[in-house]
Tab-separated table of C-alpha atoms and ligand atoms in Angstrom:
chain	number	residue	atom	x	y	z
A	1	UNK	CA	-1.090	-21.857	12.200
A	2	UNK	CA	-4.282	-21.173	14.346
A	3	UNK	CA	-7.753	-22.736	12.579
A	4	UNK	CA	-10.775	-20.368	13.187
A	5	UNK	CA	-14.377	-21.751	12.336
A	6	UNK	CA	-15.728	-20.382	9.608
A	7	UNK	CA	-19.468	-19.525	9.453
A	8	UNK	CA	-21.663	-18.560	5.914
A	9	UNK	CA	-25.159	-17.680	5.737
A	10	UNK	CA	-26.710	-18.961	2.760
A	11	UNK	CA	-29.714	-16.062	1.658
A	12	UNK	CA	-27.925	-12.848	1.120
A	13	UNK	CA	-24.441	-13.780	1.618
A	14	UNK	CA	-23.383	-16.792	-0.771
A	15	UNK	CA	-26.626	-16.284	-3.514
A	16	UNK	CA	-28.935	-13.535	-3.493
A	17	UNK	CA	-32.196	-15.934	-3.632
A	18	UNK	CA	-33.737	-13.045	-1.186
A	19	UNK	CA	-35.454	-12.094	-4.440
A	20	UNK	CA	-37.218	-15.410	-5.211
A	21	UNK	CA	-38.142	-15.440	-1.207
A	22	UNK	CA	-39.984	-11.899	-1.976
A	23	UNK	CA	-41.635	-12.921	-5.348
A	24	UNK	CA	-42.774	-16.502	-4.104
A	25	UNK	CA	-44.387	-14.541	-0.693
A	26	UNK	CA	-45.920	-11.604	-2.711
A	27	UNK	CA	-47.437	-14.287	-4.672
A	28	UNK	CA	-48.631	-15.562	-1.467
A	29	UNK	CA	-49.579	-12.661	0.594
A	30	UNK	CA	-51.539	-11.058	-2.305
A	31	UNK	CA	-52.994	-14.143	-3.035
A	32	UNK	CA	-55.224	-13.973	0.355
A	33	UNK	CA	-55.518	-10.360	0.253
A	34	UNK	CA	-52.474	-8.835	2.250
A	35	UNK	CA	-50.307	-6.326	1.055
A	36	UNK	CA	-46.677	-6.702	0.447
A	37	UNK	CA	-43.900	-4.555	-0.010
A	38	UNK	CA	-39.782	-4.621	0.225
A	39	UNK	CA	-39.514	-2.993	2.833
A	40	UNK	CA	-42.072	-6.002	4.508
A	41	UNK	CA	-39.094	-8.562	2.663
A	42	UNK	CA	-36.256	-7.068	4.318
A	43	UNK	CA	-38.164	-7.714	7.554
A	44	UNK	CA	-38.042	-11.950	6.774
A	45	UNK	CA	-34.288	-11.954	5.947
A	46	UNK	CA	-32.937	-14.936	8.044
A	47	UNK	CA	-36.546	-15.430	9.289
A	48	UNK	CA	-38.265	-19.236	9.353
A	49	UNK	CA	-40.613	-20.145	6.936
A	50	UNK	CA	-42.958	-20.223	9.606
A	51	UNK	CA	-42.311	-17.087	11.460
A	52	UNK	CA	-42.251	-15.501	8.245
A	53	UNK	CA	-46.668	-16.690	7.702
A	54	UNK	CA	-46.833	-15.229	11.198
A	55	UNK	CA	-45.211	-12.173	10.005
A	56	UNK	CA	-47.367	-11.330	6.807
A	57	UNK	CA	-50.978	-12.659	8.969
A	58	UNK	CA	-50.305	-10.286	11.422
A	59	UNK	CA	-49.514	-7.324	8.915
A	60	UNK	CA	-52.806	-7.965	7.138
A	61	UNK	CA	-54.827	-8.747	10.425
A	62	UNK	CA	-55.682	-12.411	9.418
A	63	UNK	CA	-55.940	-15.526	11.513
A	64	UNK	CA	-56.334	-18.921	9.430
A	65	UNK	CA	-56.577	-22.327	10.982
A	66	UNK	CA	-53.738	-24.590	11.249
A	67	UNK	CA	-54.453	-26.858	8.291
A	68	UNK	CA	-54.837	-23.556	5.916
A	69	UNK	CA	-51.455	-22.123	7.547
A	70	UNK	CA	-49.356	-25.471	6.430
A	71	UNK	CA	-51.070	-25.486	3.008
A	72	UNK	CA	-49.846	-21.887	2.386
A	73	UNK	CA	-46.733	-22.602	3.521
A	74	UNK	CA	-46.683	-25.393	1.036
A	75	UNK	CA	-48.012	-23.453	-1.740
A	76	UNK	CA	-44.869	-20.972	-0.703
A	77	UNK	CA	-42.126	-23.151	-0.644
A	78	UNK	CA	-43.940	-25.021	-4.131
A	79	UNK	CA	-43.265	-21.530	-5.482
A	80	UNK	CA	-40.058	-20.726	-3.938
A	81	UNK	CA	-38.366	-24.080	-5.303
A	82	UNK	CA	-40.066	-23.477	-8.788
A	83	UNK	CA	-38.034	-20.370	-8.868
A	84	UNK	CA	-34.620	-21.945	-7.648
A	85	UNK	CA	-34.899	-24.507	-10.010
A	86	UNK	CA	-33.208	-22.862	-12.782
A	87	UNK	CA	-30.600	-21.011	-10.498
A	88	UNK	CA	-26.729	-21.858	-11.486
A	89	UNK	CA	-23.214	-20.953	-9.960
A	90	UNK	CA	-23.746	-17.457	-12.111
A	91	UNK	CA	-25.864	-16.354	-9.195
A	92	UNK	CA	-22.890	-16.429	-6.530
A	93	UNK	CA	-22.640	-13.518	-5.303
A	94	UNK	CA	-19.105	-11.471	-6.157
A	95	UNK	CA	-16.118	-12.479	-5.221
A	96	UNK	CA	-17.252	-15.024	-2.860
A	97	UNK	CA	-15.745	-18.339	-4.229
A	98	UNK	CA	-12.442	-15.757	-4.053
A	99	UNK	CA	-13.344	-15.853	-0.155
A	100	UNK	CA	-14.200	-19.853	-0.225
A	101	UNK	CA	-11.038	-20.479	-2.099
A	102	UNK	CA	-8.513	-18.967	-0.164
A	103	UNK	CA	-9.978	-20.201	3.248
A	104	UNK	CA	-9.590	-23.720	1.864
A	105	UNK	CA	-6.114	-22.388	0.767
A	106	UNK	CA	-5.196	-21.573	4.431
A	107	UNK	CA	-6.726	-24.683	5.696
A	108	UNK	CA	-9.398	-23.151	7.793
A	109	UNK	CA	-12.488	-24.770	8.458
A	110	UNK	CA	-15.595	-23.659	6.805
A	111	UNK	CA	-19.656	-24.402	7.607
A	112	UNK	CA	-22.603	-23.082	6.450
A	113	UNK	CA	-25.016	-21.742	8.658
A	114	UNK	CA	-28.561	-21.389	7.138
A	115	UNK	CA	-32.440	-20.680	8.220
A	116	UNK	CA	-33.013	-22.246	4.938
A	117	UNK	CA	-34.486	-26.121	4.687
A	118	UNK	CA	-33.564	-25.313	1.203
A	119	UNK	CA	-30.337	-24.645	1.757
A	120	UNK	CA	-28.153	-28.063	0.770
A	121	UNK	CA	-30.131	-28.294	-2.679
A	122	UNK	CA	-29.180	-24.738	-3.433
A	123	UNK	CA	-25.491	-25.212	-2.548
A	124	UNK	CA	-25.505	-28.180	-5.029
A	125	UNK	CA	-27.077	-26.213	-8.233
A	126	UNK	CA	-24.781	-23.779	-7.453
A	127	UNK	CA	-22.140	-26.181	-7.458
A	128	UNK	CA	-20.491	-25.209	-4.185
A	129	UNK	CA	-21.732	-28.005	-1.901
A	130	UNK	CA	-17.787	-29.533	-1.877
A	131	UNK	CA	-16.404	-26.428	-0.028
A	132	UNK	CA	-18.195	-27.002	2.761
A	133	UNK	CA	-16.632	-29.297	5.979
A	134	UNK	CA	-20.244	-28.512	7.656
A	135	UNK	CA	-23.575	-27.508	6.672
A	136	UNK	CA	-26.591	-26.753	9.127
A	137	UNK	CA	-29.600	-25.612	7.952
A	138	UNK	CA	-33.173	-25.132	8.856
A	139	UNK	CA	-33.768	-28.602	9.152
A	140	UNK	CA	-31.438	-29.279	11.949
A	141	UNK	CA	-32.582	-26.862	13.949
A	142	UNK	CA	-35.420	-26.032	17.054
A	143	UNK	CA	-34.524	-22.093	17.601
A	144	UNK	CA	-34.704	-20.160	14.857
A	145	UNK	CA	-32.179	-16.729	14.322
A	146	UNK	CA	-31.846	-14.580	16.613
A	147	UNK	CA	-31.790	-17.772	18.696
A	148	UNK	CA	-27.404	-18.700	18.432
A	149	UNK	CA	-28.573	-22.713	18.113
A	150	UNK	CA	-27.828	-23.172	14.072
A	151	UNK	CA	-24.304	-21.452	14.549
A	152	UNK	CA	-23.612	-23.384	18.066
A	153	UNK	CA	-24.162	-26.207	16.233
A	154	UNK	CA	-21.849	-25.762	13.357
A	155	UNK	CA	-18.791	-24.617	15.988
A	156	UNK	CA	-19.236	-28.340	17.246
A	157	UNK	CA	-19.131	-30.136	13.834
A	158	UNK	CA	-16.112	-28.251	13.154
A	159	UNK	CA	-14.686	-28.675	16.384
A	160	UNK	CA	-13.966	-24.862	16.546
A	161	UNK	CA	-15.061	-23.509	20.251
A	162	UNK	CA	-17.531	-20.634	19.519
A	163	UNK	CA	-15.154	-17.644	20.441
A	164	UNK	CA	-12.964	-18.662	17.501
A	165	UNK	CA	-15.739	-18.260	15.023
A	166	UNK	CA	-16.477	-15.973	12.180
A	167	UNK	CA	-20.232	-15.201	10.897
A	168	UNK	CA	-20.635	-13.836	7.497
A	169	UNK	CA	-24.247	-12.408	7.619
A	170	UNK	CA	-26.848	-9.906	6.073
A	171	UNK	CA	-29.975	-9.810	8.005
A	172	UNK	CA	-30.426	-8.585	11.520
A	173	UNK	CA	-31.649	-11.662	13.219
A	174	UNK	CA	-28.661	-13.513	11.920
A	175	UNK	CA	-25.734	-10.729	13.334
A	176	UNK	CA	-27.995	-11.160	16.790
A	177	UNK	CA	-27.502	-15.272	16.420
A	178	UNK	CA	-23.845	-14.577	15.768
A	179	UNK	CA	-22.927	-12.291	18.727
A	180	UNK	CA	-25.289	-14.672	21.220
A	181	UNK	CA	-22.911	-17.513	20.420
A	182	UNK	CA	-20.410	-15.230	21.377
A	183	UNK	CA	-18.881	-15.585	17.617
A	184	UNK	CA	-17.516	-12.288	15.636
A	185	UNK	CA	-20.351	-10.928	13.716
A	186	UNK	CA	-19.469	-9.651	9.944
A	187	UNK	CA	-22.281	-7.935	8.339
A	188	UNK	CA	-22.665	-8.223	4.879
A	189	UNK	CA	-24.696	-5.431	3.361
A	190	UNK	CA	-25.591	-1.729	4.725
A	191	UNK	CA	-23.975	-0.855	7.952
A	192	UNK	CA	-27.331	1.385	9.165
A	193	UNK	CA	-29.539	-1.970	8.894
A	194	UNK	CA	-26.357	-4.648	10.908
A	195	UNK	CA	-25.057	-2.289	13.056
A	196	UNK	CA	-24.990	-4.569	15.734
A	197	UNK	CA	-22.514	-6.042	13.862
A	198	UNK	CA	-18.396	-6.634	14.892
A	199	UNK	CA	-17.610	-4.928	11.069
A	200	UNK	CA	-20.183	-4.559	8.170
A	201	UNK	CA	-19.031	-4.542	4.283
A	202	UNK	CA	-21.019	-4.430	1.400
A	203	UNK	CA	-20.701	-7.046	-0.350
A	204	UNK	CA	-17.263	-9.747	-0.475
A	205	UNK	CA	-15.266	-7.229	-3.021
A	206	UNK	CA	-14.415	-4.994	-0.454
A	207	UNK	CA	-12.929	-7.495	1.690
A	208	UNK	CA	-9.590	-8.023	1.204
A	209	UNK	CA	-7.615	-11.507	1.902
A	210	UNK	CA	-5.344	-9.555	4.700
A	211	UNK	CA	-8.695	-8.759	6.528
A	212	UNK	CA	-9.367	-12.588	6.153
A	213	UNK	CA	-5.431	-13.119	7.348
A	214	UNK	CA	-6.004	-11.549	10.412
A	215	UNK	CA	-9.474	-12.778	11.555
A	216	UNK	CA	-7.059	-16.079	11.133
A	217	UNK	CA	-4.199	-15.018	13.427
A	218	UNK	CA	-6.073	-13.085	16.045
B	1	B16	P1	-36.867	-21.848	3.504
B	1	B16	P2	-30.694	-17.702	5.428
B	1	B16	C1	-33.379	-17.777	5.275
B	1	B16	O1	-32.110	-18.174	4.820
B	1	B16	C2	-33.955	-16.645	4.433
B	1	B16	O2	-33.196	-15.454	4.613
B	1	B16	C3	-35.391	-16.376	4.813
B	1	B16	O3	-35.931	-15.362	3.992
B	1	B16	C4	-36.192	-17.680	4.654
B	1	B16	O4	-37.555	-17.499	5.053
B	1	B16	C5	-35.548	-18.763	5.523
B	1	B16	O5	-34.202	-18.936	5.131
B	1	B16	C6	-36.272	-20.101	5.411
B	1	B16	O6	-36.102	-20.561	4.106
B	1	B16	O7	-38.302	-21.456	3.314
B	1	B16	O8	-36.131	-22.108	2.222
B	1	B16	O9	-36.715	-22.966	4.503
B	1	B16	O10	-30.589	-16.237	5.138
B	1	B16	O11	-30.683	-18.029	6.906
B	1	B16	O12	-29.701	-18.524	4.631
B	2	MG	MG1	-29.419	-14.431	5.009
């Protein structure tokens, strides 16, 4: 049987903590005067912590010194993680342990591939840190999405070459990452927004395990 690599973003594929991202940065941005909408949210999906300050600066025309910039980011993340704290395996997303499982079941490698220096303490509050042969995150990487580093990465700790990987993935940066590694791109989420992307579903119910099957054999 042939192995593919298996690739998961964390935000927006396995848990949707895209919502405690947006509440934590409101918080943030209204906090210093700067507007903040939704729409502005969608725009940080699978965007650094860092890029993401750039981001909401430029909308509301500030420029801070460095030693303000790391203190909001602090102040952000202090936030973020106060919001995560009480998260629990109810907030997987549909269907995808259903995915997880029958990977494992077909003995296919699996890795997660995350912006997020979050990301391993999430995985373990939502009790899903075991599925996972590989797991690279924000904190192992230089390039942020669109940059293909964090999925290179994990095609090397699972020994898959890149063309035999699979990216599951709902923001735009992310689907770019994924088709610069030369990987197949699967957006999760609204086709319009990842049309760059190899297919596009909306969420994991619509994918069935025959789709999976022949990702697997092709
Ligand atoms: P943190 P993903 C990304 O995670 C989020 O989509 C993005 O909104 C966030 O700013 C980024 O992680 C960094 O997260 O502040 O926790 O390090 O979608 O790549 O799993
Ligand atoms: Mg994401």
């Amino acid at each position: 049987m042939s192995k593919k690599g298996f690739i998961f973003d964390l935000d927006g594929v396995i848990v949707d903590t895209a919502k405690y991202h947006f509440l934590a940065w409101k918080k943030l941005a209204n906090g210093i005067g700067v507007d903040f909408t939704e729409t502005q949210n969608e725009q940080l999906k699978g965007v650094s912590r860092v890029k993401s300050l750039e981001k909401i600066l430029a909308w509301g025309n500030k420029t801070i010194l460095q030693e303000e910039f790391n203190q909001l980011m602090a102040k952000k993340n202090e936030d973020y993680l106060s919001y995560i704290a009480k998260m629990d395996a109810s907030e997987i997303l549909p269907d995808v342990p259903k995915v997880l499982s029958y990977l494992i079941k077909e003995k296919q490698p699996i890795s997660l591939g995350s912006a997020s220096k979050n990301a391993r303490e999430i995985l373990k509050k939502v009790n899903l840190y075991q599925q996972f042969d590989a797991i690279v995150d924000g904190n192992d990487v230089s390039k942020a999405k669109p940059d293909p580093e964090v999925f290179l990465i994990a095609a090397k700790l699972l020994k898959i070459k890149p063309e035999d990987c699979i990216v599951f993935e709902d923001s735009v940066a992310g689907i770019q990452a994924a088709n610069a590694a030369n990987m197949i791109s699967i957006g999760v989420g609204e086709k319009d927004v990842l049309q760059e992307a190899d297919y596009v579903f909306s969420d994991f119910t619509e994918m069935e395990n025959s789709f999976i099957e022949e990702l697997i054999n092709r």
